[in-house]
Short mmCIF file of C-alpha atoms in Angstrom, two decimals:
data_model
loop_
_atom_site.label_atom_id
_atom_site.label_comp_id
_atom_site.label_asym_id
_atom_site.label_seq_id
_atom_site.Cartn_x
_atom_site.Cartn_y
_atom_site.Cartn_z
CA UNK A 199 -14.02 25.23 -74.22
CA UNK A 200 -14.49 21.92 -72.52
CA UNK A 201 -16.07 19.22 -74.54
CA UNK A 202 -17.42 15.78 -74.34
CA UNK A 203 -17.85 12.62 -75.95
CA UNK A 204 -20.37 9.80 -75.36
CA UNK A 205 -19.59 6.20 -76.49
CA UNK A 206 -21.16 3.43 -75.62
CA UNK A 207 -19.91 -0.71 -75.40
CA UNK A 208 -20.54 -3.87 -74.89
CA UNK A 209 -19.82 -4.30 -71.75
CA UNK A 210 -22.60 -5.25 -69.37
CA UNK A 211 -20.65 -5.88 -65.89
CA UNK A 212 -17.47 -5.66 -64.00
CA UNK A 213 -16.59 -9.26 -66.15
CA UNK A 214 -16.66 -8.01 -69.17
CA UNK A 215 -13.95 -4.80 -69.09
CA UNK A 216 -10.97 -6.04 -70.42
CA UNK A 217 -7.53 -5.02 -71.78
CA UNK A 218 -10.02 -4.97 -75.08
CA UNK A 219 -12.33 -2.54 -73.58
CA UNK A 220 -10.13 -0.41 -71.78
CA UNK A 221 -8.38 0.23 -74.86
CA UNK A 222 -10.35 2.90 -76.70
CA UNK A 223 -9.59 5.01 -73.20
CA UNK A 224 -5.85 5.05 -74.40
CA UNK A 225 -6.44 6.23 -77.66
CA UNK A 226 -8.28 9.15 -76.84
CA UNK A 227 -7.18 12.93 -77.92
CA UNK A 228 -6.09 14.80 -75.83
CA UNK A 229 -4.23 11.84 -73.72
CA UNK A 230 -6.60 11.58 -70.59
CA UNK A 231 -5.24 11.63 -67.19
CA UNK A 232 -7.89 10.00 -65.13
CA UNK A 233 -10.27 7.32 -65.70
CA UNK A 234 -13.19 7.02 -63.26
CA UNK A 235 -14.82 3.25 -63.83
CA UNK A 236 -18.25 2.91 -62.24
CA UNK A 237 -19.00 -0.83 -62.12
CA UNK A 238 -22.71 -0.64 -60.75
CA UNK A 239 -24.33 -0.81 -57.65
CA UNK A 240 -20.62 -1.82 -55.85
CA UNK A 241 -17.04 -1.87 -56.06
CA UNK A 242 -15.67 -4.41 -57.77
CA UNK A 243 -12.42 -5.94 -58.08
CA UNK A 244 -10.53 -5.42 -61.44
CA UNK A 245 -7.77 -7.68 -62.78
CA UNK A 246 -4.72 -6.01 -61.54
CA UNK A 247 -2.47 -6.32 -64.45
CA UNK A 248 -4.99 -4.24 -66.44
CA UNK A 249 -5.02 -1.32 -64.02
CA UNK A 250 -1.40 -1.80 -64.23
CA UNK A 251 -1.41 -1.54 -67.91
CA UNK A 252 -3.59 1.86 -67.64
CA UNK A 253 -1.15 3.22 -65.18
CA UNK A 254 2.00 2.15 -67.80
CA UNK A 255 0.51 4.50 -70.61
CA UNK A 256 -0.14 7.54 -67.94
CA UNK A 257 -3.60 6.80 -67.30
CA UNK A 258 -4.90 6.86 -63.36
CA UNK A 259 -7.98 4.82 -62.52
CA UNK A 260 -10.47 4.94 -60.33
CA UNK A 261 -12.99 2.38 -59.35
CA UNK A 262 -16.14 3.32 -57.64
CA UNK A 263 -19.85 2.23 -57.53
CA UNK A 264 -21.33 3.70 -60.20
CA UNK A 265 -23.11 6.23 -58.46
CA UNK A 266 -19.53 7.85 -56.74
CA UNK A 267 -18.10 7.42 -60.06
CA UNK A 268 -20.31 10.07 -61.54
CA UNK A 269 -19.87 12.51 -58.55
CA UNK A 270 -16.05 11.95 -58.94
CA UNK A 271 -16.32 12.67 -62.87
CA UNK A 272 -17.91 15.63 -62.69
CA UNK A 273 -15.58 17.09 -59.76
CA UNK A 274 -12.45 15.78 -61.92
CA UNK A 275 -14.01 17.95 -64.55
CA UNK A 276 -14.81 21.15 -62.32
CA UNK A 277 -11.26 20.92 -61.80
CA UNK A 278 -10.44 21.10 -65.46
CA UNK A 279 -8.68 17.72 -65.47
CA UNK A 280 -8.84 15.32 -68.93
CA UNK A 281 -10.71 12.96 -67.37
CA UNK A 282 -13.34 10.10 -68.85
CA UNK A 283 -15.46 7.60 -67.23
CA UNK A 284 -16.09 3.94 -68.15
CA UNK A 285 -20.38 3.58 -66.45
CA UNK A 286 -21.88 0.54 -65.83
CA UNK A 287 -25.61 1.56 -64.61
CA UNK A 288 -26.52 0.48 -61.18
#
C-alpha cells in the first residue's frame, strides 16, 4: 500500500527554499523520483544550480503555482510514481 508523509518547514516563499530546504527531499525512503514544488499563487523562478543539484541525486522537479502543483501530485501518484511535493499556500 501507498503511504504518505506530511512535514512541514520554514519556508514561507519562493526566497526561502534553498539547497537547506530541499535537502530533507533527498533523504527520503524510498528515493523519490519526482518533486512537484508549488510556490503560491505563480511560478517562480528557482536558483538553477539547486534544481541542478536535485537532478544530480536522481530527483526531477517540477515547479508550478501551487494550485497545478497539487493537481500534478496527485496524478504523479495515480500513476504510482514516488513522488513528494514541496507547497507553499497561495
Amino acid at each position: 500500500p501507498r503511504s504518505a508523509t506530511v512535514v512541514s518547514s520554514q519556508v514561507g516563499s519562493h526566497r526561502d527554499i534553498s539547497h537547506e530546504s530541499l535537502s530533507l527531499f533527498r533523504l527520503l525512503e524510498p528515493h523519490i523520483e519526482v518533486l512537484v514544488l508549488g510556490t503560491g499563487d505563480r511560478v517562480e523562478r528557482l536558483h538553477p544550480a539547486m534544481l541542478k543539484q536535485m537532478r544530480e541525486c536522481g530527483i526531477a522537479v517540477e515547479v508550478q503555482d501551487t494550485p497545478n502543483a497539487c493537481a500534478t501530485f496527485n496524478f504523479l501518484m495515480s500513476e504510482k510514481r514516488v513522488v513528494a511535493a514541496g507547497l507553499i499556500p497561495p
